mmCIF file of C-alpha atoms in Angstrom:
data_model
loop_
_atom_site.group_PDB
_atom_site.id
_atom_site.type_symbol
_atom_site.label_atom_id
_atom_site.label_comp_id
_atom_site.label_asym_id
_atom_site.label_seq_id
_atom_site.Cartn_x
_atom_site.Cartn_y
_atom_site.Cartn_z
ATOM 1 C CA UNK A 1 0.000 0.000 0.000
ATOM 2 C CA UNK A 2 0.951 3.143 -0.507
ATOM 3 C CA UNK A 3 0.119 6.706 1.454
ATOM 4 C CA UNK A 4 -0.551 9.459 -0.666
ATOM 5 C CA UNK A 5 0.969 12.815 1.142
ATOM 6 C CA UNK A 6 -0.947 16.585 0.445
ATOM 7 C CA UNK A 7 1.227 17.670 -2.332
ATOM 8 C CA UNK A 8 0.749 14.720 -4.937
ATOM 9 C CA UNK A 9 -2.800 14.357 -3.940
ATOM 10 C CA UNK A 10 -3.539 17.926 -4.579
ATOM 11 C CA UNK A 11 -1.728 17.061 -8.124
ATOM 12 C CA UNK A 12 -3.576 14.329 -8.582
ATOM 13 C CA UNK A 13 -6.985 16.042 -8.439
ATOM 14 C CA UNK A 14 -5.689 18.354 -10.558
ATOM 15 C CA UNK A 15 -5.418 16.062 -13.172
ATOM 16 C CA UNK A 16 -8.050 14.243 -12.843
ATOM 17 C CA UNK A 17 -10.625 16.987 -13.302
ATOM 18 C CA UNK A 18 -9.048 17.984 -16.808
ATOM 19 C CA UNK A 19 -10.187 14.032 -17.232
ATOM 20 C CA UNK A 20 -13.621 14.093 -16.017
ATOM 21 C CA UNK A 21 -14.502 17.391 -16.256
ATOM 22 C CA UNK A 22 -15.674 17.755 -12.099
ATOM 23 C CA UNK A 23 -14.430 16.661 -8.861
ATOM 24 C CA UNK A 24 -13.481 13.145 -8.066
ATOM 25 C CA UNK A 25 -13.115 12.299 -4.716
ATOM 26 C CA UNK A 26 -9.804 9.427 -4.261
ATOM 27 C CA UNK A 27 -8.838 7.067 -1.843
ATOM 28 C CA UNK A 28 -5.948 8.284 0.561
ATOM 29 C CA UNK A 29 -3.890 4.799 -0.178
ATOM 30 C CA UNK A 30 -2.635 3.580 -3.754
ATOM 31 C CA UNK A 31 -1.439 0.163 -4.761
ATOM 32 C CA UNK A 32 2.260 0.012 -5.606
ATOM 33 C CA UNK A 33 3.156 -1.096 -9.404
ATOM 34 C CA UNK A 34 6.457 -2.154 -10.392
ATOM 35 C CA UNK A 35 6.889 -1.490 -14.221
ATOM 36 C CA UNK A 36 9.988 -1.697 -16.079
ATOM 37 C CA UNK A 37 12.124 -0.982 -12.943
ATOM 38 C CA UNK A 38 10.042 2.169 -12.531
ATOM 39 C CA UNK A 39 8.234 2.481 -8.908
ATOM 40 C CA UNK A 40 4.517 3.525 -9.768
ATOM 41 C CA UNK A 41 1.391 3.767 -7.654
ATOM 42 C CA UNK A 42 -2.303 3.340 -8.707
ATOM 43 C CA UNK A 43 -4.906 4.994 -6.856
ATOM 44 C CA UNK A 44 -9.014 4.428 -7.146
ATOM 45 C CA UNK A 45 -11.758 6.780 -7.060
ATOM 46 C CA UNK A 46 -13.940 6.686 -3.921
ATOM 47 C CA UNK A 47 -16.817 5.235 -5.929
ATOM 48 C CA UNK A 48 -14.614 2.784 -7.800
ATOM 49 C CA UNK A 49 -15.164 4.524 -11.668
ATOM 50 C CA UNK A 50 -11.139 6.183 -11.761
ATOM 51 C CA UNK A 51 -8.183 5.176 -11.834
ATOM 52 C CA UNK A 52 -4.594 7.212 -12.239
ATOM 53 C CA UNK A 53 -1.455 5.448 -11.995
ATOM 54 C CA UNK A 54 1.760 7.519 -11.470
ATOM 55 C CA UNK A 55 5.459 7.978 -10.392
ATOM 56 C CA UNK A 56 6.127 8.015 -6.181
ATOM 57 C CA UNK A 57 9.191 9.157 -6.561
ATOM 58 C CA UNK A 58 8.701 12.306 -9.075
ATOM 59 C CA UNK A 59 4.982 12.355 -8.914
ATOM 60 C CA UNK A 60 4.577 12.181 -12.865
ATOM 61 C CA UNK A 61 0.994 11.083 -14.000
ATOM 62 C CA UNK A 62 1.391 8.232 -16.180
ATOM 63 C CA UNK A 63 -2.303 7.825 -17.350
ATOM 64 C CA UNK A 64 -6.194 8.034 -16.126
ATOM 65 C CA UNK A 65 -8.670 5.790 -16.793
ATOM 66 C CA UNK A 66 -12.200 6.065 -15.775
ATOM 67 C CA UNK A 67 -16.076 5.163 -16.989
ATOM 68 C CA UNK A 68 -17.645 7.805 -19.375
ATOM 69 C CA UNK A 69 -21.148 7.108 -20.973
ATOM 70 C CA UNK A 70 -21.193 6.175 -23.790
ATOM 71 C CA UNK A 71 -23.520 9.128 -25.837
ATOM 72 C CA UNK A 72 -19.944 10.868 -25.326
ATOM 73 C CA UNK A 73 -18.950 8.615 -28.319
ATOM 74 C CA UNK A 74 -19.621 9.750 -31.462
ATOM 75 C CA UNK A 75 -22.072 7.303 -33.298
ATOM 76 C CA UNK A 76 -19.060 6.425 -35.830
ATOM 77 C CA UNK A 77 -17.294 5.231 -33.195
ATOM 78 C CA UNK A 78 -19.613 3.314 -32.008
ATOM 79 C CA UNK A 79 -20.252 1.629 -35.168
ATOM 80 C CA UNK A 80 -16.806 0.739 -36.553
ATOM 81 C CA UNK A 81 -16.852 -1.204 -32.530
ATOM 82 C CA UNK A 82 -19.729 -3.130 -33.912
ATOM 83 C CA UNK A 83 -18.086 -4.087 -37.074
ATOM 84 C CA UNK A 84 -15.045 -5.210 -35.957
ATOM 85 C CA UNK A 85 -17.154 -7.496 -33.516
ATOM 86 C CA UNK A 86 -19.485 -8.473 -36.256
ATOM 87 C CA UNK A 87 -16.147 -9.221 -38.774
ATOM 88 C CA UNK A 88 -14.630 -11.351 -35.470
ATOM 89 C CA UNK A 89 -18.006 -13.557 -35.297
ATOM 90 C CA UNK A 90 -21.008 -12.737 -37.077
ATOM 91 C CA UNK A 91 -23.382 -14.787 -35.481
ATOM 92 C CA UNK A 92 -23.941 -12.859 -32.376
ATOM 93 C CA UNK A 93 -26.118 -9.919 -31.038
ATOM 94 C CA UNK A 94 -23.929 -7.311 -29.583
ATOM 95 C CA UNK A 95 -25.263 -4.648 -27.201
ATOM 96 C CA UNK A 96 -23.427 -2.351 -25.765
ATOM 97 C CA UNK A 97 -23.126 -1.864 -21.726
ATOM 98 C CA UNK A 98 -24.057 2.523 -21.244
ATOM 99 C CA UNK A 99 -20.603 3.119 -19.434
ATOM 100 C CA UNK A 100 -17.388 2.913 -21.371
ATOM 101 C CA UNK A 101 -13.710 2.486 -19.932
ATOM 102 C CA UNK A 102 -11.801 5.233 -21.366
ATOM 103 C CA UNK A 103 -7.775 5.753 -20.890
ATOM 104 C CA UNK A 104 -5.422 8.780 -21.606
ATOM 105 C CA UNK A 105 -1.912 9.177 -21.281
ATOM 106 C CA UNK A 106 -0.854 12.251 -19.497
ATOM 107 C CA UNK A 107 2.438 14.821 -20.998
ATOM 108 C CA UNK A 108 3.728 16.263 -17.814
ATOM 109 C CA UNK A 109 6.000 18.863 -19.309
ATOM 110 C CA UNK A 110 2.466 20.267 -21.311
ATOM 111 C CA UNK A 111 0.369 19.707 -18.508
ATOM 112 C CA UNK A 112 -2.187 18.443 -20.660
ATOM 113 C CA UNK A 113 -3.186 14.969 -21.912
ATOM 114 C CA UNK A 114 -1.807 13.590 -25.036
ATOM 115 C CA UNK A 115 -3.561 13.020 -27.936
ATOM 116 C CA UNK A 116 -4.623 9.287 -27.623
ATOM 117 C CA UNK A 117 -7.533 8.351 -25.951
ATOM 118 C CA UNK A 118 -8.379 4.174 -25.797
ATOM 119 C CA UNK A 119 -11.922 3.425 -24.958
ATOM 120 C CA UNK A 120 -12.607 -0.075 -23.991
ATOM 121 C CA UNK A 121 -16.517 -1.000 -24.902
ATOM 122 C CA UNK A 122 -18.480 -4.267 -22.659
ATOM 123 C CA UNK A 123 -21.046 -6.076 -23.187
ATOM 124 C CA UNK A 124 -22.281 -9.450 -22.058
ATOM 125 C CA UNK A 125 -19.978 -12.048 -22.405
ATOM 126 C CA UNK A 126 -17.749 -9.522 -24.476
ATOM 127 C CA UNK A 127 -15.228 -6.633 -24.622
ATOM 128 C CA UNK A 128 -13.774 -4.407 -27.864
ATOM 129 C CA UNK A 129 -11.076 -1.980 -27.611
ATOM 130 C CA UNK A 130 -10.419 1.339 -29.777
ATOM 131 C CA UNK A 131 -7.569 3.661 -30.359
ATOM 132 C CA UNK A 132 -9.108 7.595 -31.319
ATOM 133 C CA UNK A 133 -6.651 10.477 -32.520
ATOM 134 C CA UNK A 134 -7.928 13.154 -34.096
ATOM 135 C CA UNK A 135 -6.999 11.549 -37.529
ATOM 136 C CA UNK A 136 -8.120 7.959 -36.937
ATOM 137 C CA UNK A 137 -9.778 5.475 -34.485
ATOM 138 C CA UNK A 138 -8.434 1.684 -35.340
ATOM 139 C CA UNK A 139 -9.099 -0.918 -32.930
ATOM 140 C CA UNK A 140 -7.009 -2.477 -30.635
ATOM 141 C CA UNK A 141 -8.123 -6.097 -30.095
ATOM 142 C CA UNK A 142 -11.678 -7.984 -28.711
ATOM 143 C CA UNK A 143 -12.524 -10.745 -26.648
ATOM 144 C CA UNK A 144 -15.740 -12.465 -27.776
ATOM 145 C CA UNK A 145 -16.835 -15.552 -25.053
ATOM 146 C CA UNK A 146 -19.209 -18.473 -25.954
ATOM 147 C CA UNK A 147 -20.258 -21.592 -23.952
ATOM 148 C CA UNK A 148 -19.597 -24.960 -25.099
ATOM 149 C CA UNK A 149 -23.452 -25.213 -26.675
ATOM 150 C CA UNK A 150 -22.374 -22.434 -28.812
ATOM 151 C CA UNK A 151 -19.335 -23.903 -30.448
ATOM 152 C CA UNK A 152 -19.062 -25.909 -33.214
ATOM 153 C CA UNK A 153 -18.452 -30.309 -33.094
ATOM 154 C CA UNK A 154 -15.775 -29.898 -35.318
ATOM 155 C CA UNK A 155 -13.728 -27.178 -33.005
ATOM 156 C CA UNK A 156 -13.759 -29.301 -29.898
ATOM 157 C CA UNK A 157 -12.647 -32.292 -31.878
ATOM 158 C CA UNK A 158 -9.912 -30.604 -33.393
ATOM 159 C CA UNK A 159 -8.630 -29.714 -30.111
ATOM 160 C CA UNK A 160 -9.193 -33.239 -28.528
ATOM 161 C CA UNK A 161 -7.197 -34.701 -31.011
ATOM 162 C CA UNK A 162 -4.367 -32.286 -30.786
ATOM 163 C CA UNK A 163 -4.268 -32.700 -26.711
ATOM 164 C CA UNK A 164 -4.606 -36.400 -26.851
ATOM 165 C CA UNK A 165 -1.625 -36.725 -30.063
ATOM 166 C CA UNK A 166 0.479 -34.185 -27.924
ATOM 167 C CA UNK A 167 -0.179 -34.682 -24.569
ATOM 168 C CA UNK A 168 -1.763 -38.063 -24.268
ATOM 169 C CA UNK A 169 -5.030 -37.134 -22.307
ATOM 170 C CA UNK A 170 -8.264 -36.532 -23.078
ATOM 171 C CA UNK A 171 -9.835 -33.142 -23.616
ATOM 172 C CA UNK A 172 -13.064 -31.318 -21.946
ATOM 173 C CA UNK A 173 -13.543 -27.845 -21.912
ATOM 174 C CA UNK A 174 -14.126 -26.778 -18.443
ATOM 175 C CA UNK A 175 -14.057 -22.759 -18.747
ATOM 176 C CA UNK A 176 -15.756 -20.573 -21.556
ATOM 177 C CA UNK A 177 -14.238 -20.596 -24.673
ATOM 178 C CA UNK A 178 -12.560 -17.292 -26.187
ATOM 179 C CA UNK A 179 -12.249 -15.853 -29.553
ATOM 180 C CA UNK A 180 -9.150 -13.441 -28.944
ATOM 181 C CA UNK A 181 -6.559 -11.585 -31.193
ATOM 182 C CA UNK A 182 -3.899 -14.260 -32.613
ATOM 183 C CA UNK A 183 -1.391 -14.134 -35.223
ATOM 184 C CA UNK A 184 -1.567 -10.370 -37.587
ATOM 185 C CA UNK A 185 -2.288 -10.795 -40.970
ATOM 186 C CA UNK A 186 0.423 -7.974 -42.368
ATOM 187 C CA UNK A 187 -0.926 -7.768 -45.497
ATOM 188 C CA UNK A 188 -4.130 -7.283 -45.040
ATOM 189 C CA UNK A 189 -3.426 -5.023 -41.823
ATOM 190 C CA UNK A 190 -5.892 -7.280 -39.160
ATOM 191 C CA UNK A 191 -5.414 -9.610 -36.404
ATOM 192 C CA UNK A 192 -6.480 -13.252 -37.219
ATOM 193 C CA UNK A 193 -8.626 -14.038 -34.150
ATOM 194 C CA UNK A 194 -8.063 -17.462 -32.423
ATOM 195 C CA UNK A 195 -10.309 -19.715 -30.218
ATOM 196 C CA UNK A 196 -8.653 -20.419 -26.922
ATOM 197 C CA UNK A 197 -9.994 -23.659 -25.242
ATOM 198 C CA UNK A 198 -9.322 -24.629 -21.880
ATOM 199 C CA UNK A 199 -9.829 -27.885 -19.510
ATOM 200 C CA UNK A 200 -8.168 -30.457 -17.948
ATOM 201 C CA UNK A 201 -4.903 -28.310 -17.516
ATOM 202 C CA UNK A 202 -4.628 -27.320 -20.827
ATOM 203 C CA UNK A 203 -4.816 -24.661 -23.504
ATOM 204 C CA UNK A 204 -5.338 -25.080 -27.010
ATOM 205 C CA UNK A 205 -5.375 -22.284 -29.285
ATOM 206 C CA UNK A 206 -6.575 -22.922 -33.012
ATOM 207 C CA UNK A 207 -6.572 -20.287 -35.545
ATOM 208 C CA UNK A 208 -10.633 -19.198 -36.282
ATOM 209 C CA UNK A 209 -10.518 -18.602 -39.608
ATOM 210 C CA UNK A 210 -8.614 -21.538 -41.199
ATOM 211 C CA UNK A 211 -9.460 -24.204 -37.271
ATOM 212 C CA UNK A 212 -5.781 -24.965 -37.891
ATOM 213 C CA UNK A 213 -3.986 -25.634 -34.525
ATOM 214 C CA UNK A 214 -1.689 -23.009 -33.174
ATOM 215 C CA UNK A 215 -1.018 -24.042 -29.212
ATOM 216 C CA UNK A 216 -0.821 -26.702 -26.765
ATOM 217 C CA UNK A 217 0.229 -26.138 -23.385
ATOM 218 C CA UNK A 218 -0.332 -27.663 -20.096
ATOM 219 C CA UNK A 219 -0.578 -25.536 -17.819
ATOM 220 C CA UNK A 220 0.240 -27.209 -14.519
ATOM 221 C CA UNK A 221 3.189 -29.197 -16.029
ATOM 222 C CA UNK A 222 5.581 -26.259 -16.293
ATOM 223 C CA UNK A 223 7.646 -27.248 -13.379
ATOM 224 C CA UNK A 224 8.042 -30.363 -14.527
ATOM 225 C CA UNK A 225 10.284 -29.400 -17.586
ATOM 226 C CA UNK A 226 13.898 -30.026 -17.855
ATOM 227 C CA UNK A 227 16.078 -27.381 -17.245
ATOM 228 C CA UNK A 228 19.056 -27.933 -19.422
ATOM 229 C CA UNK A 229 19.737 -29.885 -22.816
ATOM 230 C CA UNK A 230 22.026 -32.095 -20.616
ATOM 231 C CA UNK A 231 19.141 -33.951 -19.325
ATOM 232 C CA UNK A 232 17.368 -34.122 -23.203
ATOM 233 C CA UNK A 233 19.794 -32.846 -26.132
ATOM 234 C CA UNK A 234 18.834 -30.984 -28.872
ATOM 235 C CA UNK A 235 18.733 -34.573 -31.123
ATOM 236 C CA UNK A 236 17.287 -36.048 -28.861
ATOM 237 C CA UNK A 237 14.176 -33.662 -28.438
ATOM 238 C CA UNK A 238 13.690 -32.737 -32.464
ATOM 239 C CA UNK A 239 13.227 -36.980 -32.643
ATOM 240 C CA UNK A 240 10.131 -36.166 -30.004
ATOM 241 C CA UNK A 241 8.926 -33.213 -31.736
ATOM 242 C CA UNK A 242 9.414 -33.793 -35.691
ATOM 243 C CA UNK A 243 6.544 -36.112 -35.887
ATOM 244 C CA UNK A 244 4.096 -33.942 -33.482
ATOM 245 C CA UNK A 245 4.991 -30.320 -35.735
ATOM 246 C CA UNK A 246 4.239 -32.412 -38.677
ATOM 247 C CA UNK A 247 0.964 -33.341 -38.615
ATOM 248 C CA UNK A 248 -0.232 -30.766 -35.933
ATOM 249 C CA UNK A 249 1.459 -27.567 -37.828
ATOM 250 C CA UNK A 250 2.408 -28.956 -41.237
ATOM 251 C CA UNK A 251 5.205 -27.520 -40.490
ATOM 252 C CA UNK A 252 8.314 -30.250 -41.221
ATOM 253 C CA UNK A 253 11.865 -29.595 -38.801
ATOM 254 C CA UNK A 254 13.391 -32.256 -39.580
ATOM 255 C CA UNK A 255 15.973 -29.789 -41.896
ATOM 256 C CA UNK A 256 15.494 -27.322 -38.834
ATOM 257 C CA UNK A 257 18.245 -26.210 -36.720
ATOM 258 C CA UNK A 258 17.390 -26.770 -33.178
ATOM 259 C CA UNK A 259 18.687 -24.364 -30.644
ATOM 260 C CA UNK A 260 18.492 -24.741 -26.672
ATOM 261 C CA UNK A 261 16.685 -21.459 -25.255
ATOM 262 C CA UNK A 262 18.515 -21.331 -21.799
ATOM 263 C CA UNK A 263 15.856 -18.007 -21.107
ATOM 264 C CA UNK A 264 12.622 -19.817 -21.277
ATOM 265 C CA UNK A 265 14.114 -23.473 -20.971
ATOM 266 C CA UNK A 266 12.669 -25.107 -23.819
ATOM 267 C CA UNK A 267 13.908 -25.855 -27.499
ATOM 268 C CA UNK A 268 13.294 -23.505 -30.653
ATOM 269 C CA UNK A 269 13.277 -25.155 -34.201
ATOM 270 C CA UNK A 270 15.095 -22.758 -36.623
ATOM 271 C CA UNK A 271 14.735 -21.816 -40.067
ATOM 272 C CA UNK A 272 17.357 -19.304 -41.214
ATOM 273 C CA UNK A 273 17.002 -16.260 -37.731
ATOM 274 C CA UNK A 274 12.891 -17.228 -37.479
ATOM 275 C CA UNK A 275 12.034 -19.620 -34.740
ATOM 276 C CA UNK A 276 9.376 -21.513 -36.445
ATOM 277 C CA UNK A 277 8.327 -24.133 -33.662
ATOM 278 C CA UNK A 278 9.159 -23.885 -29.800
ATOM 279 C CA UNK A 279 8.974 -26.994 -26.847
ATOM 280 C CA UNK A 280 9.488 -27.811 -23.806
ATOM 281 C CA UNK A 281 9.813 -31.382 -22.658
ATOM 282 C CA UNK A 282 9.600 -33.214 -19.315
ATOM 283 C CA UNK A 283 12.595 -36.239 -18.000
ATOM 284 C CA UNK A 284 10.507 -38.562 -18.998
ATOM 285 C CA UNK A 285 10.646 -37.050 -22.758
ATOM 286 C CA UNK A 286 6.875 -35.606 -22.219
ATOM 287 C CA UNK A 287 6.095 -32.722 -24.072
ATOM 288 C CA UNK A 288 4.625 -29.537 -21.752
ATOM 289 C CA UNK A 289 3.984 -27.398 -24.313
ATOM 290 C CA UNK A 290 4.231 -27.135 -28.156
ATOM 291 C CA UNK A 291 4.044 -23.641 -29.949
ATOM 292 C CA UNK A 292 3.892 -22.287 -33.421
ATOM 293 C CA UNK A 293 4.197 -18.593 -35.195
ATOM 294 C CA UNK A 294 4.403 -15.497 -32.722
ATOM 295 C CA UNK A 295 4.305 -17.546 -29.559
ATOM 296 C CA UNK A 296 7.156 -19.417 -30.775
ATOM 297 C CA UNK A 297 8.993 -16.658 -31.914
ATOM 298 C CA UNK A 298 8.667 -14.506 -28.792
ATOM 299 C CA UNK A 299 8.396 -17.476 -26.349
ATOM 300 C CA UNK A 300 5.371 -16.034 -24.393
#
């Protein structure tokens, strides 16, 4: 926790006003946030609706976020939300929630806010994100939930079969499904939304628009992996994998370089700089996680 003294707090209001045009009455204790080796606080609104995070030791604002109806958003705005959402997954009925999350980054030296302003719009069983300048508003990413009833056969047996060739267990979804923002499609400038299924341990993440298989990872196994390529080489682990990345990525390795990641303790399969497929294995030569394209590459 974090007491706020008289000076910053007076600041703070300050700030917060040019946000929400009126008084906002704030909590007298922030939570601390470590960022990037930078010591920040966030502190909430009395009523729960604001949010500004900023520096304890130079008392910067960083950014305010707080709810703002949504009749404050142009009617355009709206729309291209419900587009987006309707491109994503047609076959729902969106509806807006009246009270949008809206964030702005704050210039210190100006004393005014930048530019930038992300609104984040809910609904039931859904979320959409937009970026607004005063040239263009884009959006930033969605996350669309369904119930098992609502997918289709063919998903959930694409991602049994890929948990029970990889990991050797059955499948049941246990949570809500997800359609969230997966691999960007740079030519056509849009994210290529995936379906993220989870149960049993495990998360598999399948590509919407072509149900190909991006992801398997159990969750709970992650200890379990081996630490060094002393305990599994390199050889040894692309004989484990080939097979798996072959008929779960059509992606062959067998020409691959392999290359022991001693960050994330796994193995990355290379072709020429771009890690194309990463894994991590257990002692016993079990795999605890299989990845393709930007989770591969960036090892999240």
């Amino acid at each position: 926790m974090v007491q706020i003294d008289k000076t910053i707090a007076a600041k703070l209001q300050k700030v917060v006003k040019q946000f929400a045009g009126k008084e906002i009455k704030f909590q007298n204790v922030g939570e601390m946030v470590i960022d990037s080796n930078k010591v920040n606080a966030k502190v909430e609104s009395v009523d729960g609706k604001y949010e500004i995070e900023y520096s304890t030791k130079t008392g910067e604002v960083w950014s305010v976020c707080g709810s703002i109806s949504i009749d404050k958003i142009s009617k355009k705005d709206q729309d291209k939300a419900l587009q987006e959402l309707k491109r994503i997954y047609p076959n729902k009925t969106y509806v807006f929630e009246k009270e949008v999350k809206a964030v702005r980054e704050y210039d210190n030296k100006k004393a005014k806010f930048k530019e930038e302003t992300w609104y984040t719009f809910r609904g039931e069983n859904f979320d959409i994100s937009l970026i607004k300048n005063s040239l263009t508003t884009r959006s930033f990413g969605a996350m669309i939930k369904f119930d098992a009833k609502e997918l289709e056969p063919k998903l959930l047996k694409t991602a049994s079969e890929a948990v029970k060739m990889v990991l050797d267990q059955d499948f049941n979804l246990t949570t809500e499904a997800k359609l969230i923002p997966g691999e960007f499609d740079y030519k056509n400038n849009l994210s290529l939304y995936k379906w993220a299924l989870e149960g049993n341990d495990v998360l598999v993440e399948i590509e919407a628009k072509s149900d190909k298989v991006l992801n398997v990872i159990h969750e709970t196994r992650h200890k379990q992996k081996v630490t060094t390529n002393k305990e599994i080489t390199e050889k040894d682990a692309k004989e484990v994998i080939a097979p798996m990345a072959k008929k779960l990525f059509n992606i062959d390795i067998t020409g691959y370089e392999v290359k022991w990641d001693n960050l994330f303790k796994d193995y990355r399969f290379v072709k020429g700089e771009e890690t194309m497929v990463r894994a991590a294995l257990d002692a016993d030569k079990n795999v605890v996680y299989i990845k393709s394209g930007s989770r591969a590459a960036a090892g999240n």
